[in-house]
Amino acid sequence: MNDNHVIDEATALLAHAKKQHKPTPLPKVQIGILLLFHLCEPITGQSISPYINQLISELDITGGDERKVGYYAGLIQSLFYLTEAIMVMQWSRLSDRVGRKPVLLIGLVGTSISILLFGLSQSRLQLTHLQSMSLKCVRRTGVMKSAIGELTDSSNRAQGFSFMPIMGATGAALGPLVGGTFSRPHERFPQVFGGQFWRDYPYFLPCLVTSGYAGVSFIIGLLFLKETVPKRIRDRRRSSSVSRSVTPVNGSSVLSHDGPLPLRELLVYPVIISISNYMALAFLGIMLGALLPLFLAMPIHIGYVIGSYGACTGTFQALFFPRIVRRFGERRTFLRGISSFMPIFLLFPVMSSVAQRTGVNLVVWLCIVVLVSLMTIVDMAFGCIFIYVTASSPNRHSLGATNGLSQMGVSFVRAVGPALATSLFSFSVEKNMLGGYAVYAVLFCISCLTIFLAVLLPEKVWEEI
């Protein structure tokens, strides 16, 4: 490479980054603020789960038919991924032009207001509208990934992204805790919340707590979060014009732009391969998450398993993920992670057969230990694919759009995955296909197919090629 080559902000994202032996120190304060923002998403999404069924029943949304409670609860919960799929690309592209900070802060304000109004809902229309509004505001995952990508480089990006799954697991645990602890406070804490307001709106307090967290996060971000897209670049993007010269980008030829690329020109080979692998990984992950409660309800307590999994993956990601990536590289780590789905789906029928014949004995619990360990390895694949997606952006101006496009695709498969997994499970059991284990055979085959897609990823991430 010519050392005199000029590199500016229009150059392909980190295309000329040199391999560093010593990782660059993370900007801990800025990463920490973004993680606070990220924690808001699972807390908001999961805080309604302990009381949503009871809220629907009390509002008489079902017309007295209790069998429809699950349907309406599922309808409200399904808005999560559907709304994200519709909105995330728009917000991400906007952040490329106006900056990451204003988009993230607008999201926190909208979340704080909408979740408060959700606690005051008195009809089905209000519930669905406000839940949708809340999710339109809160889903900023693509923007946050873009900001972390801009705050890190190839030497410390694995460490920066390793904290996102930890915050997701933490929020998923804290959300139901908030919802369950503070719902119906007039019954739990009558000395403090004995007034008529709390009787009329028994689920307002958990919404108030969640809204308060979003509000505090907004203040912290407003005061201390630094914009990762410099003002001169934002001004240049807003007034940019398209140059008609053709420039090679990551092995593909695209038109050179002074601003974010149009969607059609964003679909270059590195972006397509990275996002396709992310979608395959997310599809298998969401289907596993949907099957786990159904399977473990058969006779093993799911709480122990999910709790131990959360603790294991959080500790492992924080302590070992960056070291493993530095030692083996992103591609090998990703391949190990996504290939772990194959033994995971094979373990389900093994555990079920042993439990049916001899009960839940030591062999079953050893299989569960192996299952939790394999799920922890799978989580490493998410950190790796975040790195690939970030590095695949054709230029610095399109980083937000690239992450938004990836999150949109993942949201669609996550919206379809649970229904598909539970339907396959029910069909396998009802028709006794392969002894009721056909669903695991199908998912094992899908897991095998994803390997052919994973090997298309380069040995080094796109920025280092």
JSON list of C-alpha atoms in Angstrom, two decimals, residues 89-90 93 257 260-268 271-272 275 394 398 401-402 404-406 408:
[
{"chain": "A", "resi": 89, "resn": "MET", "atom": "CA", "xyz": [-34.00, 1.90, 9.19]},
{"chain": "A", "resi": 90, "resn": "GLN", "atom": "CA", "xyz": [-35.56, 5.38, 9.18]},
{"chain": "A", "resi": 93, "resn": "ARG", "atom": "CA", "xyz": [-30.50, 6.84, 8.22]},
{"chain": "A", "resi": 257, "resn": "HIS", "atom": "CA", "xyz": [-20.77, 9.92, -2.49]},
{"chain": "A", "resi": 260, "resn": "PRO", "atom": "CA", "xyz": [-24.88, 8.52, 2.88]},
{"chain": "A", "resi": 261, "resn": "LEU", "atom": "CA", "xyz": [-25.41, 6.05, 0.06]},
{"chain": "A", "resi": 262, "resn": "PRO", "atom": "CA", "xyz": [-28.89, 5.32, -1.29]},
{"chain": "A", "resi": 263, "resn": "LEU", "atom": "CA", "xyz": [-30.29, 1.96, -0.21]},
{"chain": "A", "resi": 264, "resn": "ARG", "atom": "CA", "xyz": [-29.69, 0.34, -3.61]},
{"chain": "A", "resi": 265, "resn": "GLU", "atom": "CA", "xyz": [-26.01, 1.24, -3.57]},
{"chain": "A", "resi": 266, "resn": "LEU", "atom": "CA", "xyz": [-25.67, 0.14, 0.03]},
{"chain": "A", "resi": 267, "resn": "LEU", "atom": "CA", "xyz": [-26.26, -3.49, -0.98]},
{"chain": "A", "resi": 268, "resn": "VAL", "atom": "CA", "xyz": [-22.65, -4.37, -1.76]},
{"chain": "A", "resi": 271, "resn": "VAL", "atom": "CA", "xyz": [-23.01, -5.79, 3.58]},
{"chain": "A", "resi": 272, "resn": "ILE", "atom": "CA", "xyz": [-25.15, -8.58, 2.10]},
{"chain": "A", "resi": 275, "resn": "ILE", "atom": "CA", "xyz": [-26.39, -9.08, 7.28]},
{"chain": "A", "resi": 394, "resn": "PRO", "atom": "CA", "xyz": [-19.25, 1.06, 2.29]},
{"chain": "A", "resi": 398, "resn": "SER", "atom": "CA", "xyz": [-23.47, 5.07, 5.68]},
{"chain": "A", "resi": 401, "resn": "ALA", "atom": "CA", "xyz": [-27.88, 2.96, 7.42]},
{"chain": "A", "resi": 402, "resn": "THR", "atom": "CA", "xyz": [-25.87, -0.27, 7.36]},
{"chain": "A", "resi": 404, "resn": "GLY", "atom": "CA", "xyz": [-30.29, -0.02, 10.41]},
{"chain": "A", "resi": 405, "resn": "LEU", "atom": "CA", "xyz": [-30.61, -2.34, 7.44]},
{"chain": "A", "resi": 406, "resn": "SER", "atom": "CA", "xyz": [-29.19, -5.23, 9.45]},
{"chain": "A", "resi": 408, "resn": "MET", "atom": "CA", "xyz": [-34.51, -4.35, 10.05]}
]
